[in-house]
Coordinates of C-alpha atoms in Angstrom, one line a residue:
X244 CA 123.9 80.6 70.1
X245 CA 121.4 77.8 70.7
X246 CA 119.2 76.5 67.8
X247 CA 116.0 78.3 67.3
X248 CA 112.6 76.6 67.5
X249 CA 109.4 77.7 65.8
X250 CA 106.2 76.5 67.5
X251 CA 103.3 76.8 65.0
X252 CA 99.7 75.9 64.4
X253 CA 98.7 76.9 68.0
X254 CA 96.3 79.2 69.8
X255 CA 98.6 81.5 71.7
X256 CA 97.2 83.4 74.7
X257 CA 98.9 86.8 74.4
X258 CA 97.6 90.3 75.2
X259 CA 100.5 91.7 73.2
X260 CA 99.8 89.9 69.9
X261 CA 96.1 88.9 70.0
X262 CA 95.3 86.0 67.6
X263 CA 98.9 84.8 67.4
X264 CA 99.3 81.2 66.2
X265 CA 103.1 80.8 66.2
X266 CA 106.1 81.9 68.3
X267 CA 109.8 81.6 67.6
X268 CA 112.1 80.8 70.6
X269 CA 115.8 81.7 70.4
X270 CA 118.4 81.8 73.2
X271 CA 115.7 81.4 75.9
X272 CA 113.5 84.2 74.8
X273 CA 110.5 84.7 72.5
X274 CA 112.2 86.2 69.4
X275 CA 109.0 86.6 67.4
X276 CA 105.2 86.2 67.8
X277 CA 102.5 86.3 65.2
X278 CA 100.6 84.3 62.6
X279 CA 101.8 81.1 60.9
X280 CA 101.8 82.7 57.5
X281 CA 104.3 85.4 58.6
X282 CA 106.6 83.0 60.6
X283 CA 110.4 83.5 60.1
X284 CA 112.7 80.5 59.4
X285 CA 113.9 78.4 62.3
X286 CA 116.3 75.6 62.9
X287 CA 113.5 73.4 64.2
X288 CA 109.7 73.5 63.6
X289 CA 107.2 72.0 66.0
X290 CA 103.6 71.7 64.8
X291 CA 101.3 71.9 67.9
X292 CA 98.2 70.7 66.0
X293 CA 95.9 73.5 67.3
X294 CA 97.0 73.2 71.0
X295 CA 96.6 76.1 73.4
X296 CA 99.8 77.9 74.4
X297 CA 99.8 80.0 77.6
X298 CA 102.4 81.4 80.0
X299 CA 103.4 78.7 82.4
X300 CA 102.1 78.6 85.9
X301 CA 103.9 79.6 89.1
X302 CA 102.9 77.9 92.4
X303 CA 103.5 80.5 95.0
X304 CA 103.5 78.2 98.1
X305 CA 104.8 74.7 98.1
X306 CA 106.6 72.2 100.3
X307 CA 108.5 70.1 97.8
X308 CA 109.9 67.5 100.2
X309 CA 106.5 66.8 101.8
X310 CA 104.9 66.8 98.4
X311 CA 107.4 64.2 97.1
X312 CA 106.9 62.0 100.2
X313 CA 103.2 61.9 99.4
X314 CA 103.8 61.2 95.7
X315 CA 106.2 58.4 96.5
X316 CA 104.9 57.1 99.8
X317 CA 101.9 57.0 102.1
X318 CA 99.1 59.3 100.9
X319 CA 96.2 59.4 103.3
X320 CA 94.0 61.9 101.4
X321 CA 90.6 60.6 100.7
X322 CA 90.5 58.3 103.8
X323 CA 87.0 58.1 105.1
X324 CA 87.5 56.9 108.7
X325 CA 90.0 56.0 111.4
X326 CA 89.8 52.4 110.3
X327 CA 90.7 53.4 106.7
X328 CA 93.8 55.2 107.9
X329 CA 94.9 52.3 110.1
X330 CA 94.4 49.9 107.1
X331 CA 96.6 52.0 104.8
X332 CA 99.2 52.3 107.5
X333 CA 99.3 48.5 108.0
X334 CA 99.6 47.8 104.3
X335 CA 102.4 50.4 103.9
X336 CA 104.3 49.4 107.0
X337 CA 104.3 45.7 105.8
X338 CA 106.8 46.6 103.1
X339 CA 109.2 48.6 105.3
X340 CA 112.1 47.4 107.4
X341 CA 111.4 47.0 111.1
X342 CA 113.3 50.1 112.1
X343 CA 111.8 52.4 109.5
X344 CA 109.6 55.3 110.4
X345 CA 106.2 55.3 108.8
X346 CA 105.6 58.8 107.4
X347 CA 102.2 59.7 105.9
X348 CA 100.1 62.7 105.2
X349 CA 96.6 63.9 104.3
X350 CA 94.0 62.5 106.7
X351 CA 91.2 64.9 107.4
X352 CA 88.8 63.9 110.2
X353 CA 86.3 66.7 109.5
X354 CA 84.5 64.6 106.9
X355 CA 84.3 61.4 109.0
X356 CA 81.2 60.2 110.7
X357 CA 83.3 59.5 113.8
X358 CA 85.9 62.3 113.9
X359 CA 88.3 60.7 116.3
X360 CA 91.7 60.0 114.6
X361 CA 93.8 57.0 115.4
X362 CA 95.5 56.9 118.8
X363 CA 99.1 56.2 119.5
X364 CA 98.2 52.6 120.7
X365 CA 96.2 51.9 117.5
X366 CA 99.1 53.1 115.4
X367 CA 101.5 50.9 117.3
X368 CA 99.4 47.8 116.4
X369 CA 98.8 48.8 112.8
X370 CA 102.5 49.5 112.1
X371 CA 103.8 46.4 113.9
X372 CA 105.6 48.5 116.5
X373 CA 107.3 50.9 114.1
X374 CA 107.4 54.6 114.8
X375 CA 104.6 56.4 112.9
X376 CA 104.1 60.1 112.0
X377 CA 100.9 61.0 110.1
X378 CA 100.3 64.7 109.4
X379 CA 96.8 66.0 109.2
X380 CA 95.7 67.7 106.0
X381 CA 96.6 71.1 107.3
X382 CA 100.2 69.9 108.3
X383 CA 99.7 71.8 111.6
X384 CA 99.0 68.7 113.7
X385 CA 99.8 65.0 113.5
X386 CA 99.0 61.7 115.1
X387 CA 102.1 59.7 116.2
X388 CA 102.8 56.3 117.6
X389 CA 104.1 55.6 121.1
X390 CA 107.7 55.6 120.0
X391 CA 107.5 59.1 118.7
X392 CA 105.3 60.3 121.5
X393 CA 108.0 59.2 123.9
X394 CA 110.4 61.7 122.2
X395 CA 108.2 64.7 123.1
X396 CA 108.1 66.1 126.7
X397 CA 104.5 66.3 128.2
X398 CA 105.4 69.9 129.2
X399 CA 105.7 71.0 125.5
X400 CA 102.7 73.1 124.3
X401 CA 100.4 71.0 122.2
X402 CA 101.3 67.6 123.7
X403 CA 98.5 65.1 124.1
X404 CA 98.7 61.7 125.6
X405 CA 96.6 60.1 122.9
X406 CA 99.2 61.0 120.3
X407 CA 97.4 63.8 118.5
X408 CA 100.0 66.6 118.7
X409 CA 99.7 70.3 117.9
X410 CA 101.9 73.4 118.2
X411 CA 105.4 72.9 119.5
X412 CA 104.9 69.3 120.3
X413 CA 104.0 68.6 116.7
X414 CA 107.2 70.4 115.5
X415 CA 109.3 68.2 117.8
X416 CA 107.7 65.0 116.5
X417 CA 107.9 66.2 112.9
X418 CA 111.6 66.9 113.3
X419 CA 112.3 63.4 114.6
X420 CA 110.3 61.8 111.8
X421 CA 111.9 63.8 109.0
X422 CA 115.3 63.4 110.6
X423 CA 115.0 59.6 110.0
X424 CA 114.9 60.2 106.2
X425 CA 118.3 60.1 104.5
X426 CA 119.7 62.5 102.0
X427 CA 119.1 60.1 99.0
X428 CA 115.4 59.6 99.8
X429 CA 115.0 63.3 100.5
X430 CA 116.4 64.1 97.0
X431 CA 114.2 61.5 95.3
X432 CA 111.2 63.1 97.0
X433 CA 112.1 66.6 96.1
X434 CA 112.9 65.8 92.4
X435 CA 109.6 63.8 92.2
X436 CA 107.7 66.9 93.4
X437 CA 109.4 69.2 90.9
X438 CA 108.9 66.8 88.0
X439 CA 105.3 66.4 88.9
X440 CA 104.9 70.2 88.9
X441 CA 106.5 70.5 85.5
X442 CA 104.0 67.9 84.2
X443 CA 101.2 70.2 85.2
X444 CA 102.5 73.2 83.3
X445 CA 104.2 74.8 86.4
X446 CA 107.6 76.4 85.6
X447 CA 108.4 77.8 89.0
X448 CA 107.5 77.2 92.6
X449 CA 108.0 79.2 95.8
X450 CA 109.4 76.8 98.5
X451 CA 108.3 77.8 102.0
X452 CA 110.7 76.4 104.6
X453 CA 111.9 77.2 108.1
X454 CA 112.2 75.8 111.6
X455 CA 109.3 73.4 112.2
X456 CA 108.8 73.0 108.5
X457 CA 112.1 71.9 107.0
X458 CA 115.8 71.7 107.9
X459 CA 118.4 74.0 106.4
X460 CA 120.3 71.2 104.6
X461 CA 117.2 70.0 102.8
X462 CA 116.2 73.5 101.9
X463 CA 119.5 74.3 100.3
X464 CA 119.5 70.9 98.6
X465 CA 116.2 71.7 96.9
X466 CA 117.5 75.1 95.7
X467 CA 120.6 73.4 94.3
X468 CA 118.5 70.7 92.5
X469 CA 116.6 73.5 90.8
X470 CA 119.7 75.2 89.5
X471 CA 120.9 72.0 87.8
X472 CA 118.4 72.5 85.0
X473 CA 115.6 70.3 83.6
X474 CA 113.3 71.1 86.5
X475 CA 111.1 74.1 87.5
X476 CA 112.8 77.0 89.1
X477 CA 112.6 77.2 92.9
X478 CA 112.5 80.5 94.8
X479 CA 113.1 79.8 98.5
X480 CA 111.6 81.6 101.5
X481 CA 113.1 80.8 104.9
X482 CA 110.6 81.5 107.7
X483 CA 112.5 82.4 110.9
X484 CA 112.1 85.5 113.0
X485 CA 115.0 88.0 112.7
X486 CA 116.8 85.9 110.1
X487 CA 116.9 88.2 107.1
X488 CA 120.7 87.8 106.8
X489 CA 120.5 84.1 107.3
X490 CA 117.8 83.7 104.7
X491 CA 120.1 85.4 102.2
X492 CA 123.0 83.1 103.2
X493 CA 120.8 80.0 102.6
X494 CA 120.1 81.2 99.1
X495 CA 116.5 82.3 99.8
X496 CA 114.8 85.3 98.2
X497 CA 112.9 86.1 101.4
X498 CA 112.6 85.7 105.1
X499 CA 109.0 84.6 105.2
X500 CA 106.7 82.0 103.9
X501 CA 106.2 79.6 106.8
X502 CA 107.1 82.2 109.5
X503 CA 104.1 81.3 111.7
X504 CA 101.9 84.0 113.1
X505 CA 99.4 81.3 113.9
X506 CA 98.4 77.7 112.9
X507 CA 95.6 76.3 110.8
X508 CA 91.8 76.1 110.9
X509 CA 91.9 72.3 110.4
X510 CA 93.9 71.9 113.6
X511 CA 92.1 74.6 115.7
X512 CA 95.3 76.6 115.9
X513 CA 94.6 79.5 113.5
X514 CA 94.3 82.6 115.8
X515 CA 90.8 84.0 115.7
X516 CA 89.1 87.0 117.3
X517 CA 86.1 84.9 118.1
X518 CA 86.3 81.3 119.4
X519 CA 85.9 78.2 117.3
X520 CA 82.4 76.8 117.2
X521 CA 83.5 73.2 117.8
X522 CA 86.3 73.7 120.3
X523 CA 87.0 75.7 123.5
X524 CA 89.7 77.8 122.0
X525 CA 90.4 80.8 119.8
X526 CA 93.6 79.3 118.4
X527 CA 97.1 80.5 119.1
X528 CA 99.2 83.5 118.1
X529 CA 102.9 82.8 117.8
X530 CA 104.3 86.3 117.4
X531 CA 103.8 89.8 118.8
X532 CA 103.4 93.0 116.8
X533 CA 106.8 94.1 118.1
X534 CA 108.5 90.9 116.8
X535 CA 106.8 91.4 113.4
X536 CA 108.1 95.0 113.2
X537 CA 111.6 94.0 114.2
X538 CA 111.6 91.3 111.6
X539 CA 110.4 93.6 108.8
X540 CA 112.8 96.3 109.6
X541 CA 115.6 93.8 109.4
X542 CA 114.3 92.6 106.0
X543 CA 114.2 96.2 104.7
X544 CA 117.8 96.8 105.8
X545 CA 119.0 93.5 104.3
X546 CA 117.1 94.1 101.1
X547 CA 115.1 90.9 101.2
X548 CA 111.4 90.2 101.3
X549 CA 109.7 89.5 104.6
X550 CA 106.5 87.7 105.3
X551 CA 104.4 85.7 107.6
X552 CA 101.9 82.8 107.6
X553 CA 98.7 84.3 109.0
X554 CA 95.3 82.6 108.6
X555 CA 93.0 83.9 111.4
X556 CA 91.9 87.5 111.7
X557 CA 93.6 87.9 115.1
X558 CA 96.9 86.8 113.6
X559 CA 96.5 89.0 110.5
X560 CA 95.7 91.9 112.8
X561 CA 98.9 91.3 114.8
X562 CA 101.0 91.1 111.6
X563 CA 99.5 94.4 110.2
X564 CA 100.1 96.1 113.6
X565 CA 103.7 95.0 113.1
X566 CA 103.7 96.6 109.7
X567 CA 102.5 99.9 111.2
X568 CA 105.3 99.8 113.8
X569 CA 107.9 99.0 111.1
X570 CA 106.6 101.8 109.0
X571 CA 107.3 104.3 111.8
X572 CA 110.9 103.2 111.6
X573 CA 111.7 102.8 107.9
X574 CA 108.7 104.5 106.3
X575 CA 105.7 103.3 104.4
X576 CA 107.4 103.6 101.0
X577 CA 110.3 101.4 102.0
X578 CA 107.8 98.7 103.2
X579 CA 105.8 98.9 100.0
X580 CA 108.9 98.6 97.8
X581 CA 109.8 95.3 99.5
X582 CA 106.5 93.6 98.4
X583 CA 106.5 91.7 101.7
X584 CA 104.0 88.8 101.8
X585 CA 101.4 87.3 104.0
X586 CA 100.5 83.6 103.3
X587 CA 96.9 82.3 103.3
X588 CA 94.9 85.3 104.6
X589 CA 91.7 83.3 105.1
X590 CA 89.7 85.2 107.8
X591 CA 89.8 89.0 107.3
X592 CA 87.6 92.0 107.1
X593 CA 87.6 95.4 105.3
X594 CA 89.9 97.0 107.9
X595 CA 92.5 94.3 107.6
X596 CA 92.2 94.4 103.8
X597 CA 92.8 98.2 104.0
X598 CA 96.1 97.4 105.8
X599 CA 97.2 95.1 103.0
X600 CA 96.6 97.9 100.5
X601 CA 98.4 100.5 102.6
X602 CA 101.6 98.5 103.0
X603 CA 101.6 96.9 99.5
X604 CA 101.4 93.4 100.9
X605 CA 101.4 90.5 98.4
X606 CA 98.6 88.1 99.2
X607 CA 99.9 84.6 98.7
X608 CA 96.6 82.7 98.7
X609 CA 95.2 79.2 98.0
X610 CA 91.7 79.2 96.4
X611 CA 91.6 75.4 96.8
X612 CA 91.1 75.9 100.5
X613 CA 87.6 77.2 99.8
X614 CA 86.9 74.5 97.3
X615 CA 87.8 71.7 99.7
X616 CA 86.6 73.1 103.1
X617 CA 84.5 76.2 102.4
X618 CA 80.8 76.7 101.9
X619 CA 77.8 75.9 104.1
X620 CA 78.6 72.3 104.9
X621 CA 82.4 72.0 104.9
X622 CA 85.0 71.9 107.6
X623 CA 85.1 75.7 107.9
X624 CA 81.4 75.8 108.7
X625 CA 82.0 73.2 111.5
X626 CA 84.9 75.3 112.8
X627 CA 83.5 78.8 112.3
X628 CA 79.8 78.7 111.6
X629 CA 78.2 79.2 108.2
X630 CA 78.5 83.0 108.1
X631 CA 82.2 83.1 108.8
X632 CA 82.8 80.1 106.5
X633 CA 81.2 82.0 103.6
X634 CA 83.2 85.1 104.3
X635 CA 86.5 83.2 104.3
X636 CA 89.1 83.5 101.5
X637 CA 87.6 86.7 100.1
X638 CA 89.5 86.6 96.8
X639 CA 87.1 89.0 95.0
X640 CA 87.3 91.6 97.9
X641 CA 91.2 91.4 97.7
X642 CA 91.3 91.7 93.9
X643 CA 88.7 94.4 93.8
X644 CA 90.8 96.9 95.8
X645 CA 94.1 96.1 94.1
X646 CA 95.8 93.7 96.5
X647 CA 98.5 91.9 94.6
X648 CA 97.5 88.2 94.4
X649 CA 99.8 85.2 93.9
X650 CA 98.1 81.8 93.8
X651 CA 99.5 78.6 95.1
X652 CA 98.5 75.2 96.5
X653 CA 100.4 74.9 99.8
X654 CA 101.1 71.4 98.5
X655 CA 100.7 68.8 100.0
X656 CA 98.0 70.5 102.0
X657 CA 96.1 70.7 98.7
X658 CA 97.5 69.0 95.5
X659 CA 99.5 70.7 92.8
X660 CA 96.6 71.5 90.5
X661 CA 96.8 74.9 88.7
X662 CA 93.7 74.7 86.6
X663 CA 91.8 73.3 89.5
X664 CA 93.0 76.3 91.5
X665 CA 91.6 78.7 88.9
X666 CA 88.3 76.8 88.9
X667 CA 88.1 77.2 92.7
X668 CA 88.7 81.0 92.4
X669 CA 86.2 81.4 89.5
X670 CA 83.6 79.3 91.4
X671 CA 84.1 80.4 95.0
X672 CA 81.3 79.1 97.3
X673 CA 80.3 82.7 97.9
X674 CA 79.5 84.4 94.6
X675 CA 80.5 87.8 96.0
X676 CA 84.1 86.6 96.2
X677 CA 84.4 85.0 92.8
X678 CA 86.9 86.5 90.3
X679 CA 87.1 86.3 86.5
X680 CA 89.2 83.7 84.7
X681 CA 91.6 86.2 83.3
X682 CA 92.2 87.7 86.8
X683 CA 92.7 84.3 88.3
X684 CA 95.0 83.2 85.5
X685 CA 97.1 86.4 86.0
X686 CA 97.4 85.6 89.8
X687 CA 98.7 82.1 89.0
X688 CA 101.2 83.3 86.4
X689 CA 102.4 86.9 86.5
X690 CA 101.3 87.2 90.1
X691 CA 103.8 84.5 91.1
X692 CA 106.6 86.1 89.2
X693 CA 105.9 89.6 90.5
X694 CA 105.9 88.2 94.0
X695 CA 109.6 87.4 93.5
X696 CA 110.3 90.7 91.8
X697 CA 110.5 89.2 88.3
X698 CA 108.1 91.7 86.7
X699 CA 108.9 90.9 83.1
X700 CA 108.1 87.2 83.3
X701 CA 104.7 85.6 83.1
X702 CA 103.5 86.8 79.7
X703 CA 104.0 85.9 76.0
X704 CA 105.5 88.8 74.0
X705 CA 108.6 89.4 71.8
X706 CA 111.7 89.9 73.9
X707 CA 110.5 88.2 77.1
X708 CA 111.4 84.8 78.6
X709 CA 110.2 81.8 76.6
X710 CA 108.4 80.3 79.6
X711 CA 105.2 78.7 78.6
X712 CA 103.0 75.6 78.6
X713 CA 101.3 73.7 75.8
X714 CA 97.8 72.4 76.5
X715 CA 95.4 69.9 75.0
X716 CA 91.9 71.4 75.6
X717 CA 89.3 68.6 75.8
X718 CA 86.8 68.6 73.0
X719 CA 83.7 70.5 74.1
X720 CA 85.5 72.4 76.9
X721 CA 85.7 75.6 74.8
X722 CA 87.5 78.8 75.5
X723 CA 86.4 82.0 77.3
X724 CA 88.4 85.1 76.5
X725 CA 91.1 82.9 75.1
X726 CA 91.3 80.6 78.2
X727 CA 89.6 77.3 78.9
X728 CA 86.1 77.4 80.2
X729 CA 86.4 76.3 83.8
X730 CA 82.8 76.3 85.3
X731 CA 79.5 75.2 83.9
X732 CA 77.4 77.7 82.0
X733 CA 74.4 76.8 84.1
X734 CA 73.3 74.6 87.1
X735 CA 72.3 71.8 84.8
X736 CA 75.4 72.0 82.6
X737 CA 78.3 69.5 82.9
X738 CA 81.5 70.6 84.5
X739 CA 84.0 71.2 81.7
X740 CA 87.1 68.9 81.6
X741 CA 90.4 70.6 82.5
X742 CA 93.3 71.0 80.0
X743 CA 96.1 68.5 79.9
X744 CA 99.7 69.6 79.7
X745 CA 101.6 68.5 76.7
X746 CA 104.8 70.4 77.2
X747 CA 106.3 72.8 79.6
X748 CA 109.1 75.2 78.6
X749 CA 111.3 77.2 81.0
X750 CA 113.4 80.0 79.5
X751 CA 113.5 78.1 76.2
X752 CA 114.3 74.7 77.8
X753 CA 111.8 71.9 77.6
X754 CA 111.4 70.6 81.2
X755 CA 108.4 68.4 80.4
X756 CA 107.2 66.7 77.3
X757 CA 104.3 64.2 77.5
X758 CA 105.9 62.0 74.8
X759 CA 109.1 61.7 76.8
X760 CA 107.1 61.0 80.0

């Protein structure tokens, strides 16, 4: 039996024991919860000095390796022009061996005055002839240098002679770039991502891998790292058509995640019913309804979750048509029991939402997409027009009819930032689609656990897993319904500062402590 720990002098967010100020942790579980004055004896006592204690967060969609590369390498987020990108590439490349591949991420041309990204020739000069791979913020396209461009056949869909690659051509170049990174560097990046997640109060992540996203060896290495302890838990999803049995063999909980039904809005590859406003395309669909159905039937028979990445309304429609075909084979109840997922779900209407309800689909969504690119003046307005931009990411419509929500970041597409994610959901650009802070918090905690069939986790109550985070709430930020106030009370009020994580506990084990950090 492990020593018990009493956490006292806290503000505990618990629906089971409202007003609790202390909790006793024993053998990985909450043994007792109540007021300080009634606290039982413990082997160790930790005075939290009035800090807030909540269930820890779950990020329901991450790419740990890519996230770690950004944390430890070339981060291009915030670049304001092509020249800015080239300058960062030159400074980064100067410290690398001559045969190293320059790997970077995060440029987003939609906010630049001149929206042309660097060409292959410009990257050649900036990197001193080194091979260069720079993924766009959406991670569904990239600009590459001549050395990488030469590794991609001009006949592959998505090829472009200037070096801005999409679709299959992008996947080829991405595979070459990532293949240049050794196992030791890969592990450092993965561990860096998981440690950073723990420092933000995140106790578990859903890793979305698959062909074109990650390799099998790296995927399994990440799952193994998580099992060693001291890091957040990792629940893996392997996105490959017809690979339910393979997903299980790899150690995944599901055959989904980044199983692409389409691409991304930022790269003009999300599959839309109506064309883009700023490009002569409606995007690209990568699967048929028949393929979706066959995949889901296989998942039901193997007893694993299925799922798809689908952003545009045309892609979501294809996936739901596939659900209907699968239901005719295995039955609606069998589909609903699997809690199969669709990732992102950005452009959809009432009829599509009705399909999500009918088949019990878990909506794995990223509120930060609206915060960064939504509204009347963001990238979505450029791509779609204002009306479609304001109707995107309809969180309130999904929540209002009972669609199960699981919040994530899609890091490194958007940063690991759980409180910022909640703020984005509570303050959606379109007031119609805003949700309450308690609903948002549940989607980023219990919603993530329920999405992996761990229904008991994600709350603070006697007898459940001791998985929680301790927060310093900035002076003046205040609490609303027991949770931090995330948005201003009025248009002239200052934006409240977000909580800072002091400690993260996973099943009784401290995986982050600010004093140790």
